[in-house]
Amino acid sequence: MDFPSSRVDGQIAAVTGGGSGIGRAAAWALARAGADVVLGELPHLIGRAEEAADQIASATGRQAVALPLDVTRTASIASFVAGAVERFGRLDILVNSAGVNRTRPALEVTEEDWDFVLDVNLKGLFFCCQAAAREMIKQKRGKIINLASINGVVGYVKRAAYCASKGGVVNLTRALAIEWAPHGINVNAVGPTYIETPLTVPTLSDPETRADILRRTPLGRIGRVEDVAGAIVFLASPAADLITGHTLLVDGGWTAW
Ligand SMILES: NC(=O)c1ccc[n+]([C@@H]2O[C@H](COP(=O)([O-])OP(=O)(O)OC[C@H]3O[C@@H](n4cnc5c(N)ncnc54)[C@H](O)[C@@H]3O)[C@@H](O)[C@H]2O)c1
C-alpha cells in the first residue's frame, strides 16, 4: 500500500506568532518536515522572529524568513500574506498561533481586556484565515491549522474572555472547514493543555494553579511546545487529507475524565 506522507516536503508554510512559544516550535517542526517557513511577528518584536528564522534555516537547511504582522490590523495581514507569496510564489499551510491572554476574575474584566483578547485570538485569527484562503483557493488546496486550546472545550477560572475566544476558534474552524472544503482547503485546530511558554509564565508559576492543572491531567505533566508541534505537522501533512473541521486536543487526557 502507498500511504500518504506525514511530511510537508517542498510546501510553503506561514506561522503567525512565529517568534515565540508554540508558533516558533511549529515553524521549526514544519521546516524539519520539509517546508519553507514564514514567521509572522509583531513589528516591535520582529527581532526574535528573525533570530528564530536564522536558527531554523541553519538547523534544517530549509528557507525561513520573518515578516512583520499585527493580526489586529487587516492591512498588516494582507501585507504579510502578500509578502509570503511574493517570496515563495504560493502559500500551502497557515498556522494561526498568535494569541494573548489576560487572567482576571470575570467580574473584573474590562471592555478593554475583552476586546484585547478577542481581537487577537478570534477576530485576528479569522482575518488571517480569510487572507490565506484567498491564495489557497487559487491553488485549489491548502491546510489551515488554528491554535484553539483546551479552554475552547472546557472552562477555567479567571479566563472568561480567553475561553470565549477559544470556543469561538473551535466552532469557527468547523464553519470554515465546511465552506472551503469545495476549494480543497482543510481547516483544523489544535487544542493544547497548559504548555510551558512565555504566555503561561503567570499561570504555571502559581503553585496552586500548577497543582490544580496537574491534578486534572491523567498523564501528569505540563506540556512542552514539542508536544504540540507534532500535531500541527500531522494536520498540515497529506496524512491528514481527509480530516477537516476537527480540533485535535493535545491535553494529556484532561477531557477524558
Ligand atoms: N501555552 C499554552 O499553554 C497554550 C495552551 C493552549 C493554547 N495556546 C495557544 O497557542 C498560541 C500560542 O501561544 P504561546 O503559548 O506560544 O504564546 P507566546 O506568548 O509564546 O506566543 C504568542 C505569539 O503571538 C504573538 N502575538 C501576540 N499578539 C499578536 C498580534 N496582534 N499580531 C501578531 N502576533 C501577535 C506574540 O508576540 C507571540 O510571539 C496562542 O493562540 C495560545 O492561546 C497556548
mmCIF file of C-alpha atoms and ligand atoms in Angstrom:
data_model
loop_
_atom_site.group_PDB
_atom_site.id
_atom_site.type_symbol
_atom_site.label_atom_id
_atom_site.label_comp_id
_atom_site.label_asym_id
_atom_site.label_seq_id
_atom_site.Cartn_x
_atom_site.Cartn_y
_atom_site.Cartn_z
ATOM 1 C CA MET A 1 0.000 0.000 0.000
ATOM 2 C CA ASP A 2 1.093 3.548 -0.667
ATOM 3 C CA PHE A 3 0.326 5.598 2.440
ATOM 4 C CA PRO A 4 0.124 9.419 2.302
ATOM 5 C CA SER A 5 3.175 11.181 3.715
ATOM 6 C CA SER A 6 3.344 12.664 7.200
ATOM 7 C CA ARG A 7 5.877 15.179 5.835
ATOM 8 C CA VAL A 8 5.361 18.520 4.103
ATOM 9 C CA ASP A 9 8.290 18.471 1.677
ATOM 10 C CA GLY A 10 8.539 21.488 -0.618
ATOM 11 C CA GLN A 11 5.492 23.219 0.840
ATOM 12 C CA ILE A 12 5.297 26.845 1.950
ATOM 13 C CA ALA A 13 4.062 27.435 5.499
ATOM 14 C CA ALA A 14 3.230 30.714 7.231
ATOM 15 C CA VAL A 15 3.048 30.816 11.030
ATOM 16 C CA THR A 16 1.547 33.748 12.933
ATOM 17 C CA GLY A 17 3.089 34.417 16.330
ATOM 18 C CA GLY A 18 6.156 32.630 14.932
ATOM 19 C CA GLY A 19 8.659 34.410 17.166
ATOM 20 C CA SER A 20 7.723 32.650 20.390
ATOM 21 C CA GLY A 21 6.389 29.543 22.083
ATOM 22 C CA ILE A 22 4.199 27.176 20.091
ATOM 23 C CA GLY A 23 4.425 29.213 16.851
ATOM 24 C CA ARG A 24 8.202 29.128 16.891
ATOM 25 C CA ALA A 25 8.198 25.363 17.556
ATOM 26 C CA ALA A 26 5.600 24.819 14.820
ATOM 27 C CA ALA A 27 7.746 26.708 12.289
ATOM 28 C CA TRP A 28 10.769 24.676 13.325
ATOM 29 C CA ALA A 29 8.912 21.350 13.094
ATOM 30 C CA LEU A 30 7.373 22.220 9.714
ATOM 31 C CA ALA A 31 10.833 23.108 8.378
ATOM 32 C CA ARG A 32 12.225 19.871 9.767
ATOM 33 C CA ALA A 33 9.382 18.086 7.934
ATOM 34 C CA GLY A 34 10.431 19.728 4.655
ATOM 35 C CA ALA A 35 8.622 23.088 4.385
ATOM 36 C CA ASP A 36 9.982 26.579 3.792
ATOM 37 C CA VAL A 37 8.564 28.815 6.513
ATOM 38 C CA VAL A 38 7.492 32.408 7.024
ATOM 39 C CA LEU A 39 7.314 33.575 10.628
ATOM 40 C CA GLY A 40 4.909 36.434 11.336
ATOM 41 C CA GLU A 41 5.583 38.537 14.410
ATOM 42 C CA LEU A 42 4.561 41.910 15.845
ATOM 43 C CA PRO A 43 6.711 44.647 14.263
ATOM 44 C CA HIS A 44 8.338 45.694 17.559
ATOM 45 C CA LEU A 45 9.244 42.031 18.303
ATOM 46 C CA ILE A 46 10.381 41.140 14.776
ATOM 47 C CA GLY A 47 13.978 40.666 16.002
ATOM 48 C CA ARG A 48 13.094 37.479 17.842
ATOM 49 C CA ALA A 49 11.335 36.049 14.787
ATOM 50 C CA GLU A 50 14.387 36.901 12.660
ATOM 51 C CA GLU A 51 16.576 35.126 15.177
ATOM 52 C CA ALA A 52 14.253 32.078 15.154
ATOM 53 C CA ALA A 53 14.213 32.083 11.329
ATOM 54 C CA ASP A 54 18.042 32.100 11.224
ATOM 55 C CA GLN A 55 18.220 29.208 13.692
ATOM 56 C CA ILE A 56 15.589 27.211 11.790
ATOM 57 C CA ALA A 57 17.318 27.757 8.438
ATOM 58 C CA SER A 58 20.696 26.643 9.745
ATOM 59 C CA ALA A 59 19.259 23.648 11.658
ATOM 60 C CA THR A 60 17.045 22.333 8.850
ATOM 61 C CA GLY A 61 18.503 23.607 5.562
ATOM 62 C CA ARG A 62 15.073 24.992 4.610
ATOM 63 C CA GLN A 63 14.384 28.641 3.865
ATOM 64 C CA ALA A 64 12.971 30.601 6.801
ATOM 65 C CA VAL A 65 12.096 34.297 6.849
ATOM 66 C CA ALA A 66 10.470 36.649 9.350
ATOM 67 C CA LEU A 67 7.865 39.200 8.292
ATOM 68 C CA PRO A 68 6.072 41.806 10.426
ATOM 69 C CA LEU A 69 2.473 41.036 11.283
ATOM 70 C CA ASP A 70 -0.125 42.519 13.583
ATOM 71 C CA VAL A 71 -3.201 40.302 13.330
ATOM 72 C CA THR A 72 -5.419 43.064 14.728
ATOM 73 C CA ARG A 73 -4.861 45.074 11.509
ATOM 74 C CA THR A 74 -6.284 43.670 8.302
ATOM 75 C CA ALA A 75 -3.826 45.750 6.211
ATOM 76 C CA SER A 76 -0.940 44.129 8.083
ATOM 77 C CA ILE A 77 -2.417 40.650 7.472
ATOM 78 C CA ALA A 78 -2.757 41.430 3.755
ATOM 79 C CA SER A 79 0.901 42.568 3.537
ATOM 80 C CA PHE A 80 2.053 39.502 5.473
ATOM 81 C CA VAL A 81 0.314 37.062 3.116
ATOM 82 C CA ALA A 82 1.379 39.087 0.059
ATOM 83 C CA GLY A 83 4.968 39.101 1.370
ATOM 84 C CA ALA A 84 4.953 35.318 1.794
ATOM 85 C CA VAL A 85 3.558 34.794 -1.702
ATOM 86 C CA GLU A 86 5.984 37.300 -3.208
ATOM 87 C CA ARG A 87 8.897 35.490 -1.590
ATOM 88 C CA PHE A 88 7.859 31.883 -2.281
ATOM 89 C CA GLY A 89 5.242 32.069 -5.054
ATOM 90 C CA ARG A 90 2.404 30.469 -3.091
ATOM 91 C CA LEU A 91 1.074 29.542 0.346
ATOM 92 C CA ASP A 92 0.233 25.928 1.225
ATOM 93 C CA ILE A 93 -0.050 25.968 5.030
ATOM 94 C CA LEU A 94 -1.149 28.587 7.556
ATOM 95 C CA VAL A 95 -0.686 28.050 11.292
ATOM 96 C CA ASN A 96 -2.515 30.642 13.404
ATOM 97 C CA SER A 97 -0.540 30.768 16.642
ATOM 98 C CA ALA A 98 -0.673 34.490 17.508
ATOM 99 C CA GLY A 99 -2.539 34.672 20.783
ATOM 100 C CA VAL A 100 -2.851 36.560 24.045
ATOM 101 C CA ASN A 101 -4.476 36.145 27.446
ATOM 102 C CA ARG A 102 -5.372 38.254 30.471
ATOM 103 C CA THR A 103 -6.201 36.221 33.556
ATOM 104 C CA ARG A 104 -8.761 38.062 35.681
ATOM 105 C CA PRO A 105 -11.932 37.151 37.558
ATOM 106 C CA ALA A 106 -14.938 37.595 35.275
ATOM 107 C CA LEU A 107 -16.339 40.375 37.470
ATOM 108 C CA GLU A 108 -13.167 42.428 36.932
ATOM 109 C CA VAL A 109 -12.844 42.008 33.143
ATOM 110 C CA THR A 110 -12.954 45.412 31.459
ATOM 111 C CA GLU A 111 -14.207 46.133 27.964
ATOM 112 C CA GLU A 112 -10.607 46.816 27.004
ATOM 113 C CA ASP A 113 -9.493 43.386 28.334
ATOM 114 C CA TRP A 114 -12.284 41.693 26.417
ATOM 115 C CA ASP A 115 -11.522 43.480 23.145
ATOM 116 C CA PHE A 116 -7.765 42.896 23.511
ATOM 117 C CA VAL A 117 -8.192 39.120 23.845
ATOM 118 C CA LEU A 118 -10.991 38.671 21.305
ATOM 119 C CA ASP A 119 -9.345 40.957 18.735
ATOM 120 C CA VAL A 120 -6.184 38.847 18.584
ATOM 121 C CA ASN A 121 -7.446 35.328 19.357
ATOM 122 C CA LEU A 122 -10.657 35.281 17.332
ATOM 123 C CA LYS A 123 -11.115 38.289 15.041
ATOM 124 C CA GLY A 124 -7.452 38.440 14.018
ATOM 125 C CA LEU A 125 -7.328 34.686 13.515
ATOM 126 C CA PHE A 126 -10.412 34.819 11.263
ATOM 127 C CA PHE A 127 -8.948 37.512 9.016
ATOM 128 C CA CYS A 128 -5.670 35.571 8.743
ATOM 129 C CA CYS A 129 -7.698 32.519 7.627
ATOM 130 C CA GLN A 130 -9.570 34.675 5.097
ATOM 131 C CA ALA A 131 -6.402 36.217 3.615
ATOM 132 C CA ALA A 132 -4.669 32.831 3.337
ATOM 133 C CA ALA A 133 -7.757 31.144 1.881
ATOM 134 C CA ARG A 134 -7.860 33.729 -0.923
ATOM 135 C CA GLU A 135 -4.437 32.449 -2.030
ATOM 136 C CA MET A 136 -5.211 28.777 -1.360
ATOM 137 C CA ILE A 137 -8.422 28.928 -3.396
ATOM 138 C CA LYS A 138 -6.334 29.944 -6.438
ATOM 139 C CA GLN A 139 -4.219 26.805 -5.906
ATOM 140 C CA LYS A 140 -7.276 24.656 -5.099
ATOM 141 C CA ARG A 141 -5.532 23.314 -1.993
ATOM 142 C CA GLY A 142 -4.310 24.373 1.404
ATOM 143 C CA LYS A 143 -4.121 23.489 5.067
ATOM 144 C CA ILE A 144 -5.079 25.871 7.856
ATOM 145 C CA ILE A 145 -4.329 24.956 11.475
ATOM 146 C CA ASN A 146 -5.730 27.194 14.197
ATOM 147 C CA LEU A 147 -4.443 27.284 17.757
ATOM 148 C CA ALA A 148 -7.518 26.735 19.871
ATOM 149 C CA SER A 149 -6.970 25.466 23.425
ATOM 150 C CA ILE A 150 -8.329 23.035 25.934
ATOM 151 C CA ASN A 151 -10.094 26.214 27.097
ATOM 152 C CA GLY A 152 -12.058 26.088 23.848
ATOM 153 C CA VAL A 153 -13.855 22.961 25.067
ATOM 154 C CA VAL A 154 -13.745 23.254 28.885
ATOM 155 C CA GLY A 155 -13.973 26.321 31.082
ATOM 156 C CA TYR A 156 -11.443 27.506 33.652
ATOM 157 C CA VAL A 157 -11.489 30.256 36.266
ATOM 158 C CA LYS A 158 -10.241 33.792 35.506
ATOM 159 C CA ARG A 159 -10.377 33.184 31.773
ATOM 160 C CA ALA A 160 -13.801 34.341 30.565
ATOM 161 C CA ALA A 161 -12.534 36.222 27.519
ATOM 162 C CA TYR A 162 -9.883 33.613 26.705
ATOM 163 C CA CYS A 163 -12.350 30.699 26.962
ATOM 164 C CA ALA A 164 -14.863 32.614 24.822
ATOM 165 C CA SER A 165 -12.203 33.330 22.192
ATOM 166 C CA LYS A 166 -11.004 29.724 22.043
ATOM 167 C CA GLY A 167 -14.535 28.286 21.989
ATOM 168 C CA GLY A 168 -15.053 30.638 19.066
ATOM 169 C CA VAL A 169 -11.959 29.245 17.338
ATOM 170 C CA VAL A 170 -13.244 25.660 17.706
ATOM 171 C CA ASN A 171 -16.540 26.437 16.005
ATOM 172 C CA LEU A 172 -15.099 28.925 13.501
ATOM 173 C CA THR A 173 -12.811 26.071 12.433
ATOM 174 C CA ARG A 174 -15.864 23.923 11.675
ATOM 175 C CA ALA A 175 -17.634 26.718 9.794
ATOM 176 C CA LEU A 176 -14.615 27.474 7.581
ATOM 177 C CA ALA A 177 -13.936 23.767 7.012
ATOM 178 C CA ILE A 178 -17.402 23.320 5.554
ATOM 179 C CA GLU A 179 -17.281 26.464 3.451
ATOM 180 C CA TRP A 180 -13.826 25.943 1.994
ATOM 181 C CA ALA A 181 -13.868 22.149 1.551
ATOM 182 C CA PRO A 182 -15.043 22.527 -2.080
ATOM 183 C CA HIS A 183 -11.838 24.542 -2.696
ATOM 184 C CA GLY A 184 -9.575 21.778 -1.388
ATOM 185 C CA ILE A 185 -8.776 23.609 1.848
ATOM 186 C CA ASN A 186 -8.698 21.690 5.144
ATOM 187 C CA VAL A 187 -9.298 23.778 8.256
ATOM 188 C CA ASN A 188 -8.474 22.174 11.585
ATOM 189 C CA ALA A 189 -7.465 23.251 15.064
ATOM 190 C CA VAL A 190 -5.160 22.036 17.786
ATOM 191 C CA GLY A 191 -6.290 22.325 21.402
ATOM 192 C CA PRO A 192 -3.333 22.142 23.777
ATOM 193 C CA THR A 193 -3.466 21.842 27.533
ATOM 194 C CA TYR A 194 -1.156 24.130 29.501
ATOM 195 C CA ILE A 195 2.218 24.325 27.774
ATOM 196 C CA GLU A 196 5.361 25.972 29.170
ATOM 197 C CA THR A 197 5.753 29.178 27.096
ATOM 198 C CA PRO A 198 6.104 32.904 27.867
ATOM 199 C CA LEU A 199 2.266 33.116 27.716
ATOM 200 C CA THR A 200 1.792 30.727 30.635
ATOM 201 C CA VAL A 201 4.517 32.005 32.985
ATOM 202 C CA PRO A 202 1.965 33.799 35.231
ATOM 203 C CA THR A 203 -0.282 30.691 35.349
ATOM 204 C CA LEU A 204 2.340 27.996 35.804
ATOM 205 C CA SER A 205 4.449 29.923 38.317
ATOM 206 C CA ASP A 206 1.476 29.966 40.706
ATOM 207 C CA PRO A 207 1.934 26.743 42.737
ATOM 208 C CA GLU A 208 -1.790 26.312 43.432
ATOM 209 C CA THR A 209 -2.819 26.631 39.782
ATOM 210 C CA ARG A 210 0.016 24.391 38.658
ATOM 211 C CA ALA A 211 -1.052 21.695 41.138
ATOM 212 C CA ASP A 212 -4.677 22.014 40.008
ATOM 213 C CA ILE A 213 -3.654 21.596 36.343
ATOM 214 C CA LEU A 214 -1.557 18.517 37.160
ATOM 215 C CA ARG A 215 -4.421 17.033 39.194
ATOM 216 C CA ARG A 216 -6.710 17.389 36.149
ATOM 217 C CA THR A 217 -4.172 15.802 33.764
ATOM 218 C CA PRO A 218 -4.108 11.967 33.729
ATOM 219 C CA LEU A 219 -0.697 11.936 32.022
ATOM 220 C CA GLY A 220 0.522 14.006 34.953
ATOM 221 C CA ARG A 221 2.670 16.669 33.397
ATOM 222 C CA ILE A 222 2.639 20.160 31.939
ATOM 223 C CA GLY A 223 3.079 20.201 28.151
ATOM 224 C CA ARG A 224 6.078 21.257 26.112
ATOM 225 C CA VAL A 225 5.938 23.067 22.757
ATOM 226 C CA GLU A 226 7.336 19.906 21.155
ATOM 227 C CA ASP A 227 4.160 18.059 22.232
ATOM 228 C CA VAL A 228 2.040 20.441 20.135
ATOM 229 C CA ALA A 229 4.308 20.787 17.092
ATOM 230 C CA GLY A 230 3.825 17.145 16.053
ATOM 231 C CA ALA A 231 0.044 17.525 15.965
ATOM 232 C CA ILE A 232 0.407 20.654 13.811
ATOM 233 C CA VAL A 233 2.747 18.954 11.317
ATOM 234 C CA PHE A 234 0.392 15.960 11.124
ATOM 235 C CA LEU A 235 -2.633 18.161 10.336
ATOM 236 C CA ALA A 236 -0.594 20.039 7.715
ATOM 237 C CA SER A 237 0.549 16.843 6.011
ATOM 238 C CA PRO A 238 -1.066 14.603 3.364
ATOM 239 C CA ALA A 239 -1.653 12.006 6.132
ATOM 240 C CA ALA A 240 -4.480 14.281 7.353
ATOM 241 C CA ASP A 241 -6.063 14.947 3.936
ATOM 242 C CA LEU A 242 -9.472 13.553 4.993
ATOM 243 C CA ILE A 243 -9.562 15.423 8.298
ATOM 244 C CA THR A 244 -11.301 18.801 8.393
ATOM 245 C CA GLY A 245 -13.270 20.847 10.917
ATOM 246 C CA HIS A 246 -11.612 18.910 13.727
ATOM 247 C CA THR A 247 -9.971 20.125 16.921
ATOM 248 C CA LEU A 248 -7.174 17.762 17.883
ATOM 249 C CA LEU A 249 -6.766 18.015 21.659
ATOM 250 C CA VAL A 250 -3.225 17.680 22.979
ATOM 251 C CA ASP A 251 -4.428 17.711 26.545
ATOM 252 C CA GLY A 252 -2.724 14.898 28.467
ATOM 253 C CA GLY A 253 -6.136 13.284 28.912
ATOM 254 C CA TRP A 254 -7.759 16.270 30.702
ATOM 255 C CA THR A 255 -11.028 15.851 28.761
ATOM 256 C CA ALA A 256 -11.032 12.053 29.067
ATOM 257 C CA TRP A 257 -12.433 12.245 32.606
HETATM 258 N N1 LIG B 1 0.926 27.940 26.117
HETATM 259 C C1 LIG B 1 -0.218 27.316 26.360
HETATM 260 O O1 LIG B 1 -0.416 26.708 27.420
HETATM 261 C C2 LIG B 1 -1.309 27.302 25.332
HETATM 262 C C3 LIG B 1 -2.350 26.372 25.522
HETATM 263 C C4 LIG B 1 -3.386 26.346 24.607
HETATM 264 C C5 LIG B 1 -3.380 27.218 23.537
HETATM 265 N N2 LIG B 1 -2.362 28.094 23.381
HETATM 266 C C6 LIG B 1 -2.418 28.995 22.244
HETATM 267 O O2 LIG B 1 -1.290 28.804 21.440
HETATM 268 C C7 LIG B 1 -0.968 30.022 20.780
HETATM 269 C C8 LIG B 1 0.491 30.350 21.037
HETATM 270 O O3 LIG B 1 0.653 30.583 22.427
HETATM 271 P P1 LIG B 1 2.081 30.515 23.133
HETATM 272 O O4 LIG B 1 1.876 29.830 24.396
HETATM 273 O O5 LIG B 1 3.106 30.050 22.165
HETATM 274 O O6 LIG B 1 2.280 32.062 23.489
HETATM 275 P P2 LIG B 1 3.512 33.046 23.235
HETATM 276 O O7 LIG B 1 3.190 34.287 24.007
HETATM 277 O O8 LIG B 1 4.798 32.364 23.488
HETATM 278 O O9 LIG B 1 3.390 33.333 21.669
HETATM 279 C C9 LIG B 1 2.345 34.089 21.144
HETATM 280 C C10 LIG B 1 2.888 34.893 19.996
HETATM 281 O O10 LIG B 1 1.836 35.693 19.423
HETATM 282 C C11 LIG B 1 2.368 36.983 19.151
HETATM 283 N N3 LIG B 1 1.301 37.970 19.076
HETATM 284 C C12 LIG B 1 0.568 38.488 20.083
HETATM 285 N N4 LIG B 1 -0.275 39.436 19.611
HETATM 286 C C13 LIG B 1 -0.087 39.480 18.271
HETATM 287 C C14 LIG B 1 -0.657 40.250 17.231
HETATM 288 N N5 LIG B 1 -1.581 41.184 17.474
HETATM 289 N N6 LIG B 1 -0.236 40.038 15.973
HETATM 290 C C15 LIG B 1 0.719 39.110 15.711
HETATM 291 N N7 LIG B 1 1.313 38.365 16.654
HETATM 292 C C16 LIG B 1 0.912 38.549 17.921
HETATM 293 C C17 LIG B 1 3.324 37.227 20.318
HETATM 294 O O11 LIG B 1 4.213 38.296 20.057
HETATM 295 C C18 LIG B 1 3.995 35.876 20.436
HETATM 296 O O12 LIG B 1 5.073 35.745 19.538
HETATM 297 C C19 LIG B 1 -1.941 31.067 21.317
HETATM 298 O O13 LIG B 1 -3.018 31.188 20.426
HETATM 299 C C20 LIG B 1 -2.396 30.467 22.617
HETATM 300 O O14 LIG B 1 -3.666 30.932 23.020
HETATM 301 C C21 LIG B 1 -1.320 28.160 24.262
#
